Amino acid sequence: MRFTRERAEILRGSCSAGGHFVVEALAKRVGVSVATVYRNLPLMVEAGIIRRTVDTPDGRGAYEHVWGREHHDHLVCVRCGEVVEFHFTALEVLQEHVAQEHGFALMDHRMELLGLCPRCQEEET
Amino acid sequence: MRFTRERAEILRGSCSAGGHFVVEALAKRVGVSVATVYRNLPLMVEAGIIRRTVDTPDGRGAYEHVWGREHHDHLVCVRCGEVVEFHFTALEVLQEHVAQEHGFALMDHRMELLGLCPRCQEEET
DNA sequence: GTATCTGCAAAACTTTTGCTTATTT
DNA sequence: AAATAAGCAAAAGTTTTGCAGATAC
């Protein structure tokens, strides 16, 4: 496993822009081909540096950089698309509880809360 | 908004097979073109009859029928893909709490717990 | 009868892959 | 030097769309 310029760029690029990205934009931003990004993403996901999120309403894969960051989940505004990160330990404790109740060994989770952000609620008049 | 044979088939078909489906399979099963399924899904999602889930590890859109069913979320086995539905009110209460804390008007959520199902844990020897 | 819907085939996109050239070690 | 990685371009998939013919109302 080599440490190439492209991999360095992908890592660096995935940190900026709030850590959230879609493949095409990232590739363009850091000047690496999409093929290379697509080939490397699974490795980085495997390595725990990046994880796949579910943020895009359209079908595109969205990812985020999680290297050295606290785990968090997302609040997403269904109107304007704003994404707010949150972390709430009690939720995770209950998730663990549910998993155990069903005999599952919990490894990860994905959670998105969908609603209207404060700004869009006002415009909702 | 007309009630066509195709729409009836899509609704009927979305109930069977455990209520979970991907578009191509549903279309084939009920004998309706994929184009028609794709055109109708958004309407049915809007109507609250169907919702988009996140079950497929590959990029395909997965859906489930939720008409008259209790709300639930999913435990997914990362090895064999088994899906178990669960509902745990306390989790939802906390989600509402988190949303309010950020000023969001919560409308929906998606949650998947990923882990190893009991059977795959045994084989994990 | 007319407005709405369906199916087909083409188009638009996203993601994967084969192969050649470049680069890391 | 050898083995791995990148880029390009083609391929494989999924989802969307234009249009002609069919259908519900």
Short mmCIF file of C-alpha atoms (C1' of nucleotides) in Angstrom, two decimals:
data_model
loop_
_atom_site.label_atom_id
_atom_site.label_comp_id
_atom_site.label_asym_id
_atom_site.label_seq_id
_atom_site.Cartn_x
_atom_site.Cartn_y
_atom_site.Cartn_z
CA MET A 1 0.00 0.00 0.00
CA ARG A 2 1.74 3.06 -1.26
CA PHE A 3 1.38 6.61 -0.17
CA THR A 4 0.91 8.55 -3.37
CA ARG A 5 0.42 12.20 -4.04
CA GLU A 6 -3.14 11.48 -5.12
CA ARG A 7 -4.00 9.74 -1.88
CA ALA A 8 -2.55 12.60 0.06
CA GLU A 9 -4.65 15.03 -1.95
CA ILE A 10 -7.80 13.02 -1.42
CA LEU A 11 -7.23 12.96 2.31
CA ARG A 12 -6.41 16.62 2.46
CA GLY A 13 -9.34 17.52 0.27
CA SER A 14 -11.76 15.42 2.26
CA CYS A 15 -10.96 17.44 5.38
CA SER A 16 -11.89 20.78 3.91
CA ALA A 17 -15.40 21.81 2.89
CA GLY A 18 -16.68 20.85 6.30
CA GLY A 19 -15.62 17.27 5.80
CA HIS A 20 -18.66 16.49 3.66
CA PHE A 21 -18.29 15.77 -0.01
CA VAL A 22 -19.54 13.99 -3.09
CA VAL A 23 -17.06 12.24 -5.31
CA GLU A 24 -17.16 14.37 -8.41
CA ALA A 25 -16.71 17.63 -6.51
CA LEU A 26 -13.84 16.27 -4.46
CA ALA A 27 -12.07 14.91 -7.51
CA LYS A 28 -12.31 18.23 -9.29
CA ARG A 29 -11.28 20.19 -6.24
CA VAL A 30 -8.09 18.25 -5.60
CA GLY A 31 -7.23 17.54 -9.23
CA VAL A 32 -7.45 13.77 -9.12
CA SER A 33 -9.44 11.62 -11.52
CA VAL A 34 -12.78 10.31 -10.36
CA ALA A 35 -11.63 6.78 -11.12
CA THR A 36 -8.85 7.14 -8.60
CA VAL A 37 -11.16 8.61 -6.01
CA TYR A 38 -13.62 5.78 -6.53
CA ARG A 39 -10.86 3.22 -6.25
CA ASN A 40 -9.52 4.67 -3.04
CA LEU A 41 -12.73 5.44 -1.19
CA PRO A 42 -13.40 1.84 -0.16
CA LEU A 43 -9.90 1.56 1.26
CA MET A 44 -10.34 4.71 3.29
CA VAL A 45 -13.73 3.63 4.47
CA GLU A 46 -12.20 0.32 5.50
CA ALA A 47 -9.47 2.20 7.30
CA GLY A 48 -12.03 4.23 9.22
CA ILE A 49 -10.88 7.54 7.79
CA ILE A 50 -14.02 8.16 5.80
CA ARG A 51 -17.57 6.98 6.09
CA ARG A 52 -20.49 6.97 3.78
CA THR A 53 -23.35 9.19 4.80
CA VAL A 54 -26.86 9.35 3.50
CA ASP A 55 -27.11 13.07 3.10
CA THR A 56 -28.00 13.37 -0.56
CA PRO A 57 -31.69 13.26 -1.38
CA ASP A 58 -30.74 12.39 -4.92
CA GLY A 59 -29.07 9.07 -5.45
CA ARG A 60 -25.47 10.17 -5.25
CA GLY A 61 -23.11 8.76 -2.69
CA ALA A 62 -22.11 11.28 -0.06
CA TYR A 63 -19.14 10.82 2.19
CA GLU A 64 -17.52 12.52 5.09
CA HIS A 65 -14.16 12.64 6.63
CA VAL A 66 -14.13 11.24 10.17
CA TRP A 67 -10.44 10.98 10.87
CA GLY A 68 -9.87 12.02 14.45
CA ARG A 69 -13.31 13.54 14.73
CA GLU A 70 -15.93 12.72 17.28
CA HIS A 71 -18.63 10.47 16.04
CA HIS A 72 -21.76 12.36 15.12
CA ASP A 73 -24.97 12.09 13.18
CA HIS A 74 -26.92 14.56 11.09
CA LEU A 75 -29.92 16.80 11.20
CA VAL A 76 -30.92 17.61 7.65
CA CYS A 77 -33.32 20.31 6.51
CA VAL A 78 -35.69 18.82 3.96
CA ARG A 79 -36.21 22.20 2.34
CA CYS A 80 -32.85 23.90 2.05
CA GLY A 81 -30.59 20.95 2.61
CA GLU A 82 -28.71 22.46 5.53
CA VAL A 83 -26.85 19.84 7.53
CA VAL A 84 -26.20 20.14 11.25
CA GLU A 85 -24.08 17.65 13.09
CA PHE A 86 -25.00 16.43 16.53
CA HIS A 87 -23.88 13.94 19.06
CA PHE A 88 -26.06 12.63 21.84
CA THR A 89 -24.68 9.82 23.90
CA ALA A 90 -27.98 8.66 25.31
CA LEU A 91 -29.14 7.82 21.80
CA GLU A 92 -26.15 5.62 21.25
CA VAL A 93 -26.64 3.85 24.52
CA LEU A 94 -30.17 2.98 23.52
CA GLN A 95 -29.04 1.80 20.11
CA GLU A 96 -26.61 -0.56 21.75
CA HIS A 97 -29.45 -1.78 23.93
CA VAL A 98 -31.69 -2.46 20.96
CA ALA A 99 -28.94 -4.34 19.14
CA GLN A 100 -28.24 -6.56 22.12
CA GLU A 101 -31.91 -7.24 22.53
CA HIS A 102 -31.86 -8.80 19.07
CA GLY A 103 -28.57 -10.60 19.55
CA PHE A 104 -26.70 -8.31 17.18
CA ALA A 105 -23.12 -7.24 17.76
CA LEU A 106 -23.40 -3.56 16.97
CA MET A 107 -20.59 -2.19 14.83
CA ASP A 108 -21.87 1.06 13.44
CA HIS A 109 -24.98 3.05 12.75
CA ARG A 110 -26.38 5.66 10.47
CA MET A 111 -28.94 8.12 11.63
CA GLU A 112 -30.45 11.15 9.98
CA LEU A 113 -33.11 13.36 11.45
CA LEU A 114 -35.13 15.08 8.75
CA GLY A 115 -37.06 18.25 9.34
CA LEU A 116 -37.27 21.99 8.82
CA CYS A 117 -34.43 24.15 10.00
CA PRO A 118 -35.30 27.32 11.95
CA ARG A 119 -34.85 29.59 8.96
CA CYS A 120 -37.11 27.56 6.71
CA GLN A 121 -39.74 27.37 9.42
CA GLU A 122 -40.01 31.16 9.38
CA GLU A 123 -40.40 31.28 5.63
CA GLU A 124 -43.08 28.66 6.01
CA THR A 125 -45.59 31.40 6.87
CA MET B 1 -54.83 11.74 -10.28
CA ARG B 2 -56.10 8.55 -11.82
CA PHE B 3 -56.24 5.15 -10.33
CA THR B 4 -54.74 2.89 -12.95
CA ARG B 5 -54.15 -0.83 -13.04
CA GLU B 6 -50.41 -0.19 -12.87
CA ARG B 7 -50.69 1.89 -9.73
CA ALA B 8 -52.79 -0.76 -8.13
CA GLU B 9 -50.21 -3.39 -9.02
CA ILE B 10 -47.38 -1.32 -7.65
CA LEU B 11 -49.20 -0.86 -4.37
CA ARG B 12 -50.15 -4.50 -4.15
CA GLY B 13 -46.66 -5.62 -5.09
CA SER B 14 -45.00 -3.32 -2.60
CA CYS B 15 -46.88 -5.00 0.22
CA SER B 16 -45.61 -8.48 -0.50
CA ALA B 17 -42.01 -9.60 -0.17
CA GLY B 18 -41.89 -8.28 3.36
CA GLY B 19 -42.59 -4.78 2.21
CA HIS B 20 -38.97 -4.19 1.17
CA PHE B 21 -38.05 -3.86 -2.46
CA VAL B 22 -35.77 -2.40 -5.07
CA VAL B 23 -37.29 -0.92 -8.17
CA GLU B 24 -36.23 -3.37 -10.82
CA ALA B 25 -37.40 -6.40 -8.89
CA LEU B 26 -40.75 -4.86 -8.08
CA ALA B 27 -41.33 -3.83 -11.67
CA LYS B 28 -40.62 -7.32 -12.91
CA ARG B 29 -42.69 -8.96 -10.24
CA VAL B 30 -45.84 -6.96 -10.92
CA GLY B 31 -45.41 -6.63 -14.67
CA VAL B 32 -45.08 -2.87 -14.86
CA SER B 33 -42.32 -1.01 -16.64
CA VAL B 34 -39.53 0.44 -14.54
CA ALA B 35 -40.24 3.85 -16.00
CA THR B 36 -43.72 3.77 -14.57
CA VAL B 37 -42.47 2.60 -11.20
CA TYR B 38 -39.90 5.35 -11.13
CA ARG B 39 -42.50 7.90 -12.08
CA ASN B 40 -44.91 6.79 -9.40
CA LEU B 41 -42.57 6.24 -6.49
CA PRO B 42 -42.15 9.91 -5.67
CA LEU B 43 -45.90 10.33 -5.57
CA MET B 44 -46.31 7.43 -3.22
CA VAL B 45 -43.50 8.63 -1.03
CA GLU B 46 -45.17 12.02 -0.94
CA ALA B 47 -48.42 10.34 0.00
CA GLY B 48 -46.74 8.54 2.88
CA ILE B 49 -47.43 5.08 1.47
CA ILE B 50 -43.82 4.26 0.75
CA ARG B 51 -40.55 5.47 2.13
CA ARG B 52 -37.02 5.29 0.97
CA THR B 53 -34.75 3.20 3.12
CA VAL B 54 -31.01 2.92 3.14
CA ASP B 55 -30.71 -0.83 3.21
CA THR B 56 -28.67 -1.46 0.08
CA PRO B 57 -24.91 -1.39 0.53
CA ASP B 58 -24.61 -0.91 -3.22
CA GLY B 59 -25.89 2.32 -4.65
CA ARG B 60 -29.40 1.24 -5.52
CA GLY B 61 -32.41 2.88 -4.02
CA ALA B 62 -34.32 0.62 -1.65
CA TYR B 63 -37.86 1.27 -0.61
CA GLU B 64 -40.43 -0.14 1.72
CA HIS B 65 -44.13 -0.09 2.01
CA VAL B 66 -45.30 1.63 5.19
CA TRP B 67 -49.02 1.94 4.60
CA GLY B 68 -50.79 1.19 7.83
CA ARG B 69 -47.70 -0.30 9.38
CA GLU B 70 -46.09 0.76 12.60
CA HIS B 71 -43.11 2.95 12.13
CA HIS B 72 -39.89 1.02 12.52
CA ASP B 73 -36.19 1.15 11.81
CA HIS B 74 -33.69 -1.50 10.78
CA LEU B 75 -30.97 -3.65 12.16
CA VAL B 76 -28.82 -4.83 9.28
CA CYS B 77 -26.24 -7.59 9.33
CA VAL B 78 -23.10 -6.34 7.62
CA ARG B 79 -22.14 -9.86 6.63
CA CYS B 80 -25.23 -11.64 5.39
CA GLY B 81 -27.49 -8.68 4.81
CA GLU B 82 -30.28 -9.90 7.03
CA VAL B 83 -32.66 -7.12 8.00
CA VAL B 84 -34.54 -7.04 11.27
CA GLU B 85 -37.11 -4.40 11.99
CA PHE B 86 -37.40 -2.82 15.39
CA HIS B 87 -39.27 -0.08 17.08
CA PHE B 88 -38.15 1.54 20.30
CA THR B 89 -40.10 4.53 21.46
CA ALA B 90 -37.44 5.90 23.77
CA LEU B 91 -35.15 6.38 20.80
CA GLU B 92 -37.72 8.45 19.02
CA VAL B 93 -38.35 10.57 22.06
CA LEU B 94 -34.68 11.41 22.23
CA GLN B 95 -34.56 12.18 18.55
CA GLU B 96 -37.36 14.66 18.99
CA HIS B 97 -35.42 16.17 21.85
CA VAL B 98 -32.28 16.57 19.78
CA ALA B 99 -34.21 18.17 16.94
CA GLN B 100 -35.85 20.69 19.24
CA GLU B 101 -32.52 21.51 20.82
CA HIS B 102 -31.36 22.67 17.39
CA GLY B 103 -34.57 24.43 16.51
CA PHE B 104 -35.57 21.87 13.90
CA ALA B 105 -39.15 20.79 13.35
CA LEU B 106 -38.68 17.07 13.10
CA MET B 107 -40.60 15.42 10.28
CA ASP B 108 -38.99 12.05 9.79
CA HIS B 109 -35.85 10.08 10.42
CA ARG B 110 -33.80 7.26 9.05
CA MET B 111 -31.84 4.99 11.29
CA GLU B 112 -29.93 1.82 10.59
CA LEU B 113 -27.98 -0.15 13.11
CA LEU B 114 -25.19 -2.12 11.49
CA GLY B 115 -23.65 -5.18 13.05
CA LEU B 116 -23.36 -8.94 13.04
CA CYS B 117 -26.47 -11.01 13.38
CA PRO B 118 -26.40 -13.93 15.84
CA ARG B 119 -25.82 -16.52 13.14
CA CYS B 120 -22.90 -14.70 11.61
CA GLN B 121 -21.35 -14.17 15.02
CA GLU B 122 -21.16 -17.93 15.47
CA GLU B 123 -19.50 -18.44 12.11
CA GLU B 124 -17.06 -15.74 13.11
CA THR B 125 -15.08 -18.36 15.05
"C1'" DG C 1 -63.42 13.48 -25.90
"C1'" DT C 2 -59.63 14.88 -23.25
"C1'" DA C 3 -56.40 15.01 -20.03
"C1'" DT C 4 -53.51 11.87 -17.81
"C1'" DC C 5 -50.78 7.65 -17.82
"C1'" DT C 6 -47.86 3.87 -19.76
"C1'" DG C 7 -44.20 1.73 -22.31
"C1'" DC C 8 -40.41 1.97 -25.13
"C1'" DA C 9 -36.14 3.61 -26.35
"C1'" DA C 10 -32.90 7.06 -25.86
"C1'" DA C 11 -30.48 10.05 -22.72
"C1'" DA C 12 -28.33 11.51 -18.53
"C1'" DC C 13 -25.77 10.22 -14.64
"C1'" DT C 14 -23.05 7.66 -11.34
"C1'" DT C 15 -19.83 4.05 -10.52
"C1'" DT C 16 -16.72 0.25 -12.15
"C1'" DT C 17 -13.17 -1.78 -15.03
"C1'" DG C 18 -9.43 -2.84 -18.66
"C1'" DC C 19 -5.35 -1.35 -20.13
"C1'" DT C 20 -1.32 1.54 -20.74
"C1'" DT C 21 1.71 4.69 -18.70
"C1'" DA C 22 3.60 6.64 -14.58
"C1'" DT C 23 5.30 6.34 -9.81
"C1'" DT C 24 6.57 4.56 -5.36
"C1'" DT C 25 9.60 1.72 -2.95
"C1'" DA D 1 13.63 -3.29 -11.40
"C1'" DA D 2 9.29 -4.75 -9.79
"C1'" DA D 3 5.05 -4.15 -8.13
"C1'" DT D 4 1.42 -0.96 -7.31
"C1'" DA D 5 -1.29 3.10 -8.64
"C1'" DA D 6 -3.22 6.73 -11.79
"C1'" DG D 7 -5.56 8.30 -15.84
"C1'" DC D 8 -8.25 7.68 -19.71
"C1'" DA D 9 -11.95 5.89 -22.04
"C1'" DA D 10 -15.15 2.36 -22.47
"C1'" DA D 11 -18.57 -0.32 -19.99
"C1'" DA D 12 -22.02 -1.36 -16.68
"C1'" DG D 13 -25.75 0.19 -13.90
"C1'" DT D 14 -29.42 3.06 -12.31
"C1'" DT D 15 -32.69 6.75 -12.92
"C1'" DT D 16 -34.92 10.25 -15.95
"C1'" DT D 17 -37.24 11.90 -20.10
"C1'" DG D 18 -39.49 12.61 -24.87
"C1'" DC D 19 -42.93 10.95 -27.40
"C1'" DA D 20 -46.60 7.98 -29.50
"C1'" DG D 21 -50.18 5.20 -28.33
"C1'" DA D 22 -53.44 3.67 -24.62
"C1'" DT D 23 -56.68 4.46 -20.84
"C1'" DA D 24 -59.38 6.37 -16.98
"C1'" DC D 25 -62.79 9.61 -16.21
#
